[in-house]
Amino acid sequence: MLGDTAPHAAYTRTSMAYTVLARRYRSGTFDEVIGQDHVAQTLKRAIQSSRIAHAFMFTGTRGVGKTSMARILAKALNCHVFPAATITPCGTCDSCQAIAKGEDIDVIEIDAASNTGVDNVRDIIENARFRPARSRFKVYIIDEVHMLSKAAFNALLKIMEEPPEHVKFILATTEAEKVLPTILSRCQRFDFRNIPTREIVQHLRHIVKEEGVESDDEALTLVARAGAGSMRDALSLLDRLLSVGEKRLTTDSIEQLLGMPRASAIFELAASIGKGDAKQTLTQANKLINNGLAADTLVAALTDHFHNLLLINTCGSASDLVDIAGLNKADVDAQAMAFDAVSLVQNIAVLEELRRQLRGSMVGRALLDACFVRLALSAQFARIDELIGEVNEIEAAGEKKKPLAGEASSSREVRPPQKPPEQMSAPATVVETTSTNNDHSEDDSEGDGDALPAVGKVAPAEAQRSIFAAFKNAPTRANKPAPKPAPTPAPKSTIVVPTKPSEIAVATALHQTDNTVVWAEVLGHFKQASPGTAALLSNGRLEAIEGDVVTLGFEYANAGSGSMLHSNKEKRQAVAEQFARVIGRPVQVEIRTEEASRVLQESRPEQATSSRQAKPSLKDVQPDEADNRPTVDMSAIESHPLIALLKEKFDAKVVRVEAMDSTPTV
């Protein structure tokens, strides 16, 4: 019986003595930290300058060294070998060894995930008042601090803002966004980055050498990439591989032990996608899945392969960003050049979307197969830049889109006239367009040489200026010719005229139509662009277009709209610009409102007739040539029908008569 128990006891002692690689090779000083040099250097300089904060926040993904850095900082603060804080703790004194094991009585490590309540924080506050037992500082390391409740955070606020001089707080979290901003504002924050693959490989190479195991660099690269930036995850995978007892680590053994797809199989799958062979792609994917590979693992491996191809395609095979393991470098470079960068970006995006959909889908295999077929047949889908290029080529060649069978052309389509009026003929200097059917030479001054360019063609600048001049001098097509009014000053602001051939063609057609079409176009524009202006215009009417003057009339009932439009220079200018676009030449707008005397005449025709015969109107009063002031007959003013009506209705009287624009007004 003793013989049976002795080996068992020895076996028990041996198994309990083993320490995993992640703990055994944990960094002990600032210089040993892997991949977080920016944090280590900052903390070292703070210690050297004696500017050590009372609270620190370490944030980053799992396994990047947050807890290790917290323990190193605690050792630097409390190392017994040095009389003050140091950047090189000895690691051998009682304090350093106890802190490394997490057993020091003055360095309290708290797991906030299991101590979330406010009572746990109250215990911290109560114990923080007492000085440390044997060290310079009492250090609280609170891991996963984002798990504390809101009440616990609020209880921690005061002591973190003004802690005792012998207390330091080090908070660690993977989700800093869940920590209250009031807590974050009281800490010095340090963001830990994901450790690069090459730095993990260097550390793994050192560890396998210490463990007496041979390995290939490609095998260690596979382990480092599987760690996904986490040193602890990579060390856990290496520990799992070493536990098998292999004396040499190879890519084949690692792929088999870790359940990873063979790199050659992923390479062949990507090659089938690149060739557009959907059948071969599905066959290879099915073989991988039947061998026990999970769908999400396959998607992740293929995404990583396309990522490497993208890096080689854009940065070159010599870039440090490329991590290739288990494949011939020349073959991978050739495959990367077979794809274009746009296709690789699209493939990665499609695979990432598939990975998200696989999580909650009941038909994951169908989604996987559909995605792989889509990737293989991606060459059959038209790219947007190619479509845009084709459209630009069509426009440059002047081709028109042919209507579908049975489809009538749009009733609003406007075509330029084949023979413009004589008033619109352009000089002989118009350069010929790019049309192949209607070629005209530069010295052709007759016929089609003066025609407007076809839709889609670009007229030269000289031709456009000639066309604009022709538009400006062309008479409008009115029902009855009206005498041209006295010339008025041109508007101060520049009127925008058509600059595109399509706008010129529209302006030409509208120029030859009835004024109702022009008015409808102007109203339609302002109903979309400026409803307020459209409301004012809808109360009026287009009376005439004579030369470069557009006259708008407003009845007496809508005289207010006309006055508002006249007084608002910006609105009036906008109306003039829109008329210029529609008509095709610069114009200015005149506002005319119906006079009250005319309304009175219509309501009292007999009285108005007699008054008109007996008494002069306001406009009949002529200015005095001596002093350039109007001479007003007060009796005529007071007997005016409008004045008489005002005096009768409102008991008013004439106080003063002023003259504006040589026309006396009351």
XYZ file of C-alpha atoms in Angstrom:
666
model
C 0.000 0.000 0.000
C 2.860 2.355 0.766
C 4.344 1.527 -2.557
C 1.096 2.538 -4.208
C 0.760 5.860 -2.437
C 4.315 7.104 -2.796
C 4.277 7.474 -6.595
C 0.838 9.051 -6.402
C 2.066 11.622 -3.900
C 5.093 12.370 -6.022
C 2.898 12.770 -9.081
C 0.633 15.161 -7.187
C 3.542 17.341 -6.083
C 4.957 17.493 -9.586
C 1.677 18.480 -11.257
C 0.934 21.160 -8.697
C 4.403 22.684 -9.119
C 3.926 23.423 -12.807
C 3.326 27.053 -13.671
C 1.867 27.997 -17.028
C 3.988 29.956 -19.475
C 1.830 33.067 -19.194
C 2.692 33.356 -15.496
C 6.240 32.040 -15.607
C 7.362 34.428 -18.337
C 5.421 37.455 -17.170
C 7.347 40.711 -17.451
C 8.993 41.791 -14.177
C 10.443 45.211 -15.066
C 9.599 48.091 -17.363
C 12.291 46.986 -19.822
C 10.815 43.485 -20.102
C 7.375 44.679 -21.176
C 6.535 43.531 -24.730
C 4.763 45.866 -27.131
C 3.905 48.662 -24.655
C 7.014 50.816 -24.774
C 4.993 54.051 -24.874
C 3.402 53.262 -21.506
C 6.614 52.006 -19.900
C 8.636 55.053 -20.957
C 6.006 57.484 -19.669
C 5.805 55.801 -16.271
C 9.599 55.669 -15.967
C 9.917 59.396 -16.647
C 7.144 60.167 -14.157
C 9.006 58.216 -11.458
C 12.322 59.861 -12.288
C 10.781 63.330 -12.040
C 8.828 62.449 -8.859
C 5.561 63.382 -10.567
C 3.631 60.223 -9.753
C -0.130 60.585 -10.023
C -2.435 59.231 -7.345
C -4.642 57.314 -9.832
C -3.927 55.511 -13.108
C -6.247 53.975 -15.696
C -4.888 51.123 -17.837
C -7.187 50.218 -20.715
C -6.799 47.772 -23.594
C -7.859 44.373 -24.883
C -7.209 41.167 -22.992
C -3.701 39.835 -22.597
C -1.776 42.970 -23.567
C -0.060 43.521 -20.173
C -2.346 45.735 -18.069
C -2.080 43.713 -14.842
C 1.619 43.022 -15.391
C 2.272 46.751 -15.829
C 0.267 47.495 -12.668
C 2.384 45.058 -10.643
C 5.611 46.464 -12.090
C 4.498 49.967 -11.119
C 3.642 48.744 -7.606
C 7.102 47.138 -7.278
C 8.728 50.344 -8.519
C 6.904 52.305 -5.818
C 7.545 49.881 -2.905
C 10.867 48.118 -3.616
C 12.672 47.817 -0.268
C 16.156 47.928 -1.756
C 15.804 51.588 -2.732
C 14.952 54.453 -0.366
C 12.455 55.928 -2.858
C 10.518 54.951 -5.914
C 12.739 53.525 -8.648
C 12.440 52.559 -12.323
C 14.483 49.347 -11.758
C 12.904 47.342 -8.920
C 15.155 44.510 -7.740
C 12.590 41.754 -8.022
C 14.249 39.796 -5.186
C 13.194 41.591 -2.012
C 10.222 40.426 0.006
C 8.014 43.204 -1.319
C 8.844 42.574 -5.008
C 8.346 38.821 -4.722
C 5.066 39.173 -2.857
C 3.758 41.689 -5.361
C 4.722 39.412 -8.291
C 2.673 36.606 -6.713
C -0.213 38.904 -5.779
C 0.242 38.240 -2.054
C 1.591 41.538 -0.697
C -0.454 42.989 2.149
C 0.143 46.580 0.987
C -0.732 45.942 -2.672
C -4.379 44.925 -2.720
C -5.678 43.405 -5.953
C -9.475 43.502 -6.282
C -11.543 41.819 -8.972
C -14.361 44.263 -9.643
C -16.300 41.601 -11.537
C -16.978 39.776 -8.251
C -16.919 42.826 -5.959
C -19.345 45.162 -7.681
C -21.316 46.504 -4.739
C -21.030 49.748 -2.860
C -20.158 47.853 0.356
C -16.933 46.578 -1.226
C -15.941 50.134 -2.108
C -16.755 51.285 1.418
C -14.311 48.687 2.730
C -11.642 50.145 0.455
C -12.371 53.646 1.728
C -12.270 52.489 5.350
C -8.955 50.616 4.995
C -7.322 53.381 2.920
C -7.156 55.601 5.993
C -4.539 53.319 7.607
C -0.920 53.581 6.557
C 0.790 50.627 4.824
C 2.253 47.939 7.032
C 5.804 47.823 5.633
C 5.875 49.750 2.344
C 5.883 53.384 1.264
C 2.490 53.218 -0.479
C -0.701 51.281 -0.179
C -1.602 50.391 -3.765
C -5.098 49.322 -4.867
C -5.194 47.448 -8.185
C -8.847 47.172 -9.290
C -9.162 44.857 -12.293
C -12.148 45.057 -14.688
C -13.214 48.253 -12.954
C -16.004 48.841 -15.497
C -17.983 46.081 -13.722
C -18.574 48.253 -10.645
C -22.107 49.471 -10.108
C -22.989 53.122 -10.448
C -23.395 53.442 -6.683
C -19.941 51.927 -6.178
C -18.442 54.376 -8.663
C -20.073 57.282 -6.862
C -18.724 56.043 -3.528
C -15.236 55.849 -5.041
C -15.290 59.385 -6.398
C -14.284 61.351 -3.304
C -11.356 59.234 -2.196
C -10.029 59.038 -5.769
C -10.121 62.822 -6.045
C -8.379 63.498 -2.709
C -6.822 60.247 -1.455
C -4.387 60.054 1.483
C -0.784 60.695 0.455
C 0.140 57.059 1.033
C -2.540 55.637 -1.310
C -2.274 54.946 -5.056
C -5.029 53.599 -7.314
C -4.402 51.563 -10.490
C -7.578 50.762 -12.418
C -7.554 48.242 -15.285
C -10.355 47.669 -17.768
C -11.051 46.301 -21.228
C -14.028 48.618 -21.740
C -13.091 52.144 -20.757
C -16.256 53.557 -22.331
C -18.289 51.941 -19.525
C -16.378 53.761 -16.800
C -18.039 56.922 -15.512
C -16.504 60.097 -16.973
C -16.140 61.448 -13.449
C -13.817 58.533 -12.648
C -11.866 58.887 -15.891
C -11.286 62.575 -15.243
C -9.537 61.741 -11.954
C -7.061 59.288 -13.530
C -4.057 59.389 -15.815
C -5.181 57.224 -18.718
C -2.858 54.863 -20.609
C -4.132 52.980 -23.664
C -2.478 49.613 -24.276
C -2.259 48.600 -27.933
C -2.509 45.144 -29.469
C 0.941 43.626 -29.627
C 2.309 43.302 -33.189
C 2.740 39.769 -34.502
C 6.478 40.127 -35.051
C 7.054 41.121 -31.406
C 5.021 38.160 -30.205
C 7.093 35.886 -32.462
C 10.327 37.218 -30.951
C 9.072 36.528 -27.437
C 7.845 33.040 -28.384
C 11.222 32.275 -29.958
C 12.891 33.123 -26.665
C 10.451 30.978 -24.688
C 10.750 27.830 -26.836
C 14.516 28.158 -26.622
C 14.289 28.298 -22.819
C 11.955 25.301 -22.850
C 14.336 23.286 -25.025
C 11.968 22.893 -27.979
C 12.848 23.464 -31.622
C 10.462 25.343 -33.867
C 10.147 26.932 -37.272
C 9.604 30.670 -37.564
C 6.553 29.997 -39.718
C 5.106 27.805 -36.959
C 5.631 30.525 -34.368
C 4.056 33.030 -36.781
C 0.938 30.856 -36.905
C 0.769 30.845 -33.097
C 1.332 34.590 -32.889
C -1.350 35.306 -35.489
C -3.774 33.037 -33.649
C -3.152 35.143 -30.538
C -4.603 38.153 -32.411
C -2.439 40.740 -30.651
C -2.741 39.172 -27.181
C 0.466 37.867 -25.632
C -1.417 35.825 -23.049
C -3.515 34.112 -25.733
C -0.390 33.295 -27.742
C 1.367 31.898 -24.667
C -1.682 29.812 -23.798
C -1.675 28.302 -27.301
C 2.063 27.622 -27.082
C 1.559 26.019 -23.691
C -1.079 23.773 -25.220
C 1.286 22.733 -28.012
C 4.191 22.022 -25.658
C 1.973 19.897 -23.419
C 1.665 17.335 -26.225
C 5.355 16.562 -25.878
C 6.458 17.463 -29.394
C 10.174 18.184 -29.624
C 9.771 20.277 -32.760
C 6.942 22.592 -33.732
C 6.003 22.738 -37.424
C 3.186 24.398 -39.324
C 1.562 21.026 -40.051
C 1.551 19.978 -36.425
C 0.221 23.353 -35.274
C -2.591 23.367 -37.855
C -3.539 19.862 -36.799
C -3.344 20.427 -33.045
C -5.110 23.801 -33.055
C -7.786 22.805 -35.582
C -6.685 25.476 -38.030
C -7.200 25.057 -41.788
C -4.108 24.192 -43.748
C -2.569 27.245 -45.375
C -2.305 25.411 -48.675
C -6.042 24.633 -48.614
C -6.906 28.302 -48.048
C -4.478 29.243 -50.815
C -6.220 26.858 -53.245
C -9.637 28.149 -52.178
C -8.565 31.732 -52.896
C -7.151 30.609 -56.256
C -10.513 29.079 -57.228
C -12.271 32.305 -56.315
C -9.773 34.267 -58.396
C -10.393 32.023 -61.408
C -14.163 32.474 -61.097
C -14.723 28.714 -60.738
C -17.786 28.527 -58.487
C -17.971 24.715 -58.633
C -14.381 24.198 -57.532
C -14.791 26.847 -54.821
C -17.785 25.079 -53.268
C -16.058 21.694 -53.541
C -12.973 22.873 -51.661
C -15.025 24.658 -48.995
C -17.146 21.538 -48.484
C -14.011 19.413 -48.051
C -12.674 21.730 -45.361
C -15.950 21.752 -43.460
C -16.326 17.958 -43.653
C -12.881 17.624 -42.096
C -14.234 19.303 -38.965
C -13.478 22.958 -39.671
C -16.096 25.360 -38.317
C -17.686 27.795 -40.751
C -16.621 30.884 -38.809
C -13.043 29.575 -38.607
C -12.998 29.051 -42.363
C -14.317 32.555 -42.964
C -11.717 34.039 -40.596
C -8.873 32.144 -42.278
C -9.953 33.175 -45.787
C -10.382 36.797 -44.662
C -6.880 36.783 -43.208
C -5.494 35.361 -46.464
C -7.212 38.025 -48.558
C -5.861 40.602 -46.122
C -2.312 39.444 -46.796
C -2.949 39.496 -50.540
C -4.224 43.066 -50.219
C -1.112 44.133 -48.293
C 1.176 42.523 -50.880
C -0.805 44.076 -53.732
C -0.646 47.588 -52.276
C 2.527 47.668 -50.144
C 4.702 45.006 -51.741
C 5.827 41.624 -50.469
C 8.733 43.143 -48.509
C 6.416 45.111 -46.223
C 6.514 44.398 -42.483
C 2.735 44.286 -42.509
C 2.700 40.957 -44.357
C 2.602 37.765 -42.242
C 2.747 34.629 -44.407
C 3.238 31.191 -42.881
C 3.231 27.747 -44.441
C 3.252 28.975 -48.059
C 5.777 29.656 -50.756
C 6.427 33.384 -50.867
C 6.684 33.546 -54.657
C 3.336 31.745 -55.100
C 1.612 34.129 -52.705
C 3.083 37.154 -54.493
C 1.857 35.836 -57.842
C -1.626 35.252 -56.474
C -1.721 38.739 -54.977
C -0.915 40.276 -58.345
C -3.680 38.215 -59.986
C -6.246 40.154 -57.931
C -6.805 43.890 -58.043
C -6.974 45.871 -54.834
C -10.627 46.839 -55.326
C -11.707 43.191 -55.622
C -9.737 42.233 -52.507
C -11.339 45.031 -50.502
C -14.766 43.890 -51.691
C -14.011 40.257 -50.805
C -12.931 41.183 -47.279
C -16.063 43.283 -46.756
C -18.329 40.479 -48.005
C -16.652 37.899 -45.753
C -16.928 40.176 -42.725
C -20.636 40.635 -43.360
C -20.974 36.847 -43.679
C -19.196 36.357 -40.340
C -21.716 38.611 -38.636
C -24.673 36.859 -40.236
C -23.433 33.373 -39.298
C -23.724 34.148 -35.577
C -27.506 34.249 -35.463
C -28.528 32.388 -38.601
C -30.190 28.965 -38.722
C -29.049 28.434 -42.331
C -25.362 29.209 -41.951
C -24.231 26.688 -44.563
C -26.533 28.185 -47.195
C -25.176 31.652 -46.436
C -21.611 30.333 -46.649
C -22.139 28.700 -50.036
C -23.988 31.727 -51.405
C -21.175 33.997 -50.288
C -18.488 31.858 -51.905
C -20.422 31.731 -55.183
C -20.789 35.490 -55.036
C -17.032 35.878 -54.565
C -16.277 33.517 -57.427
C -18.689 35.266 -59.805
C -17.795 38.787 -58.749
C -16.214 39.457 -62.150
C -19.669 39.241 -63.720
C -20.906 42.167 -61.655
C -20.341 45.598 -63.183
C -18.249 47.968 -61.124
C -19.589 51.440 -60.512
C -16.455 53.165 -61.813
C -16.707 51.214 -65.067
C -20.363 52.203 -65.462
C -19.518 55.847 -64.842
C -16.708 55.629 -67.379
C -19.074 54.208 -69.996
C -21.571 56.993 -69.337
C -18.850 59.611 -69.702
C -17.713 58.067 -72.975
C -21.267 58.123 -74.300
C -21.695 61.762 -73.332
C -18.343 62.670 -74.859
C -19.288 60.976 -78.127
C -22.664 62.737 -78.147
C -24.714 59.576 -78.273
C -28.317 59.758 -77.160
C -30.148 57.133 -75.212
C -32.562 55.310 -77.521
C -36.109 54.899 -76.180
C -37.363 51.434 -75.417
C -39.693 49.687 -77.804
C -43.143 51.194 -77.513
C -41.924 53.979 -75.256
C -42.907 57.451 -76.371
C -40.442 60.276 -76.061
C -40.972 62.773 -73.293
C -43.353 65.595 -74.095
C -41.035 68.031 -72.333
C -38.055 67.140 -74.501
C -36.790 70.223 -76.272
C -34.613 70.044 -79.362
C -32.716 72.975 -80.814
C -33.914 74.224 -84.184
C -32.039 72.985 -87.229
C -32.128 76.486 -88.697
C -32.119 79.271 -86.138
C -33.704 82.639 -86.985
C -31.624 85.229 -88.750
C -31.512 87.289 -85.595
C -29.733 84.404 -83.864
C -27.125 83.639 -86.483
C -23.602 83.447 -85.117
C -20.413 84.746 -86.761
C -18.335 82.546 -88.982
C -15.719 82.053 -86.251
C -17.768 79.331 -84.548
C -15.601 76.214 -84.302
C -17.113 72.963 -85.545
C -18.442 70.467 -82.994
C -17.342 66.864 -82.591
C -20.304 65.486 -84.492
C -19.383 63.121 -87.292
C -22.666 63.404 -89.127
C -22.820 67.192 -89.393
C -19.256 68.293 -89.947
C -18.726 71.985 -90.626
C -15.501 73.773 -91.323
C -14.382 76.986 -89.666
C -14.864 79.085 -92.799
C -18.417 77.876 -93.352
C -20.488 80.956 -92.542
C -23.831 79.726 -93.822
C -26.370 77.030 -93.113
C -25.687 74.588 -90.343
C -22.459 76.253 -89.383
C -24.500 78.623 -87.192
C -26.724 75.964 -85.672
C -26.698 75.268 -81.978
C -24.706 72.197 -80.917
C -26.652 69.000 -80.547
C -27.664 67.720 -77.143
C -24.608 66.360 -75.398
C -22.139 68.474 -77.398
C -20.103 71.306 -75.962
C -19.995 74.538 -77.903
C -16.775 76.584 -77.877
C -16.654 79.737 -75.800
C -16.745 82.002 -78.886
C -19.863 80.283 -80.150
C -21.564 80.582 -76.759
C -20.856 84.305 -76.591
C -22.261 84.741 -80.091
C -25.382 82.807 -79.183
C -25.905 84.903 -76.061
C -25.573 88.067 -78.112
C -28.150 86.744 -80.557
C -30.531 85.940 -77.698
C -30.148 89.407 -76.248
C -31.010 91.141 -79.522
C -33.802 88.788 -80.555
C -37.358 90.206 -80.176
C -39.907 88.372 -78.103
C -42.857 86.745 -79.733
C -45.866 88.656 -78.395
C -49.485 88.567 -79.416
C -49.531 92.262 -80.263
C -46.483 94.438 -80.807
C -46.096 97.061 -78.156
C -44.010 100.208 -78.324
C -40.636 99.836 -76.735
C -40.438 101.827 -73.476
C -37.694 104.277 -72.676
C -34.409 102.552 -71.841
C -33.875 101.947 -68.160
C -30.558 101.518 -66.350
C -29.182 97.999 -66.359
C -29.363 96.163 -63.042
C -26.292 96.487 -60.858
C -25.827 92.771 -60.262
C -24.786 90.429 -63.031
C -27.568 88.346 -64.526
C -26.767 84.657 -64.905
C -27.271 83.452 -68.463
C -27.255 79.888 -69.809
C -23.799 78.347 -70.116
C -24.586 74.759 -71.091
C -25.763 73.663 -74.540
C -28.813 71.974 -73.026
C -29.783 75.217 -71.257
C -29.262 77.164 -74.478
C -31.524 74.773 -76.326
C -34.240 75.097 -73.709
C -33.905 78.880 -73.734
C -34.231 78.906 -77.526
C -37.422 76.865 -77.494
C -38.996 78.872 -74.705
C -37.993 82.113 -76.399
C -40.204 81.188 -79.316
C -43.221 80.169 -77.227
C -46.007 82.079 -75.612
C -45.389 84.158 -72.511
C -47.587 81.761 -70.536
C -44.919 79.077 -70.934
C -42.227 81.425 -69.653
C -44.408 82.418 -66.705
C -45.136 78.786 -65.880
C -41.433 77.922 -65.954
C -40.564 80.794 -63.630
C -43.336 79.959 -61.165
C -42.409 76.285 -61.218
C -38.806 77.110 -60.375
C -39.671 79.300 -57.380
C -42.212 76.802 -56.014
C -39.268 74.502 -55.417
C -36.472 76.974 -54.753
C -38.279 79.732 -52.810
C -41.940 79.165 -51.829
C -42.142 82.673 -50.337
C -41.205 84.297 -53.635
C -43.551 81.939 -55.461
C -46.408 83.060 -53.217
C -45.780 86.708 -54.101
C -45.500 85.980 -57.825
C -48.670 83.871 -57.879
C -50.649 86.969 -56.872
C -49.497 88.736 -60.032
C -49.277 88.093 -63.747
C -46.786 88.422 -66.562
C -47.988 91.394 -68.609
C -45.257 91.755 -71.216
C -41.672 90.946 -72.217
C -40.407 93.885 -74.215
C -36.712 93.962 -75.050
C -34.793 93.619 -71.823
C -37.729 94.570 -69.569
C -40.153 92.098 -67.998
C -43.310 93.708 -66.653
C -45.254 92.061 -63.828
C -48.722 93.356 -62.970
C -50.618 93.163 -59.686
C -54.276 94.007 -59.212
C -55.355 96.443 -56.543
C -56.351 93.625 -54.183
C -52.820 92.137 -54.493
C -50.936 95.428 -54.557
C -49.261 94.505 -51.277
C -47.545 91.516 -52.898
C -46.277 93.739 -55.683
C -44.988 96.307 -53.216
C -43.193 93.666 -51.173
C -41.575 92.240 -54.285
C -40.553 95.723 -55.441
C -39.060 96.705 -52.084
C -37.092 93.456 -51.664
C -34.132 93.866 -54.008
C -32.852 90.332 -53.452
C -36.162 88.708 -54.396
C -36.591 91.020 -57.377
C -33.074 90.238 -58.554
C -33.706 86.494 -58.158
C -36.836 86.820 -60.300
C -34.872 88.713 -62.929
C -32.160 86.053 -62.988
C -34.707 83.274 -63.438
C -36.373 85.140 -66.310
C -32.914 85.547 -67.844
C -32.294 81.797 -67.647
C -35.627 80.964 -69.238
C -35.611 83.673 -71.919
C -31.930 83.500 -72.683
C -30.834 87.109 -72.207
C -30.304 89.568 -69.363
C -33.476 91.352 -68.256
C -34.754 93.539 -65.465
C -38.124 93.346 -63.774
C -40.675 96.167 -63.480
C -43.541 95.954 -61.006
C -46.878 97.635 -61.839
C -49.774 97.750 -59.409
C -53.356 98.705 -60.201
C -54.319 102.185 -58.982
C -57.170 102.776 -56.574
C -58.656 105.363 -58.970
C -59.200 102.665 -61.589
C -61.022 100.517 -59.050
C -63.114 103.504 -58.092
C -63.923 104.198 -61.724
C -65.096 100.638 -62.229
C -67.329 100.832 -59.124
C -68.696 104.349 -59.929
C -68.463 104.752 -63.694
C -70.719 107.832 -63.962
C -69.023 109.750 -61.179
C -65.619 108.735 -62.419
C -66.437 109.899 -65.949
C -67.665 113.293 -64.819
C -64.748 113.718 -62.491
C -62.344 112.771 -65.231
C -63.883 115.415 -67.528
C -64.044 118.180 -64.953
C -60.952 117.704 -62.804
C -57.411 116.712 -63.645
C -55.822 113.619 -62.165
C -52.638 113.582 -60.163
C -50.602 112.658 -63.219
C -51.902 115.700 -65.114
C -50.030 118.035 -62.784
C -46.839 119.219 -64.474
C -43.734 120.366 -62.632
C -42.742 123.963 -62.534
C -39.822 124.513 -64.875
C -38.431 127.366 -62.734
C -37.656 125.451 -59.554
C -38.188 121.912 -60.862
C -40.976 121.392 -58.336
C -44.505 120.295 -59.168
C -47.198 122.905 -59.050
C -50.196 121.362 -57.331
C -53.758 122.640 -57.538
C -55.141 121.899 -54.061
C -58.719 122.173 -55.238
C -58.011 119.520 -57.868
C -56.369 117.321 -55.273
C -59.231 117.571 -52.794
C -61.828 116.943 -55.484
C -60.006 113.822 -56.699
C -62.325 110.767 -56.356
C -59.883 108.870 -54.172
C -59.262 111.849 -51.875
C -62.971 112.543 -51.688
C -63.635 108.940 -50.732
C -60.973 109.024 -47.996
C -62.318 112.263 -46.613
C -65.840 110.844 -46.529
C -65.000 107.466 -45.001
C -62.310 108.477 -42.501
C -63.054 112.171 -41.958
C -59.573 112.905 -43.365
C -58.055 116.078 -44.705
C -55.121 116.874 -46.988
C -52.103 117.866 -44.888
C -49.179 117.801 -47.328
C -48.507 117.039 -50.970
C -45.087 115.622 -51.935
C -43.557 114.898 -55.312
C -41.730 111.661 -56.128
C -40.275 110.992 -59.595
C -41.957 114.164 -60.903
C -45.356 112.730 -59.918
C -47.120 114.391 -56.973
C -48.464 111.972 -54.385
C -50.605 112.703 -51.357
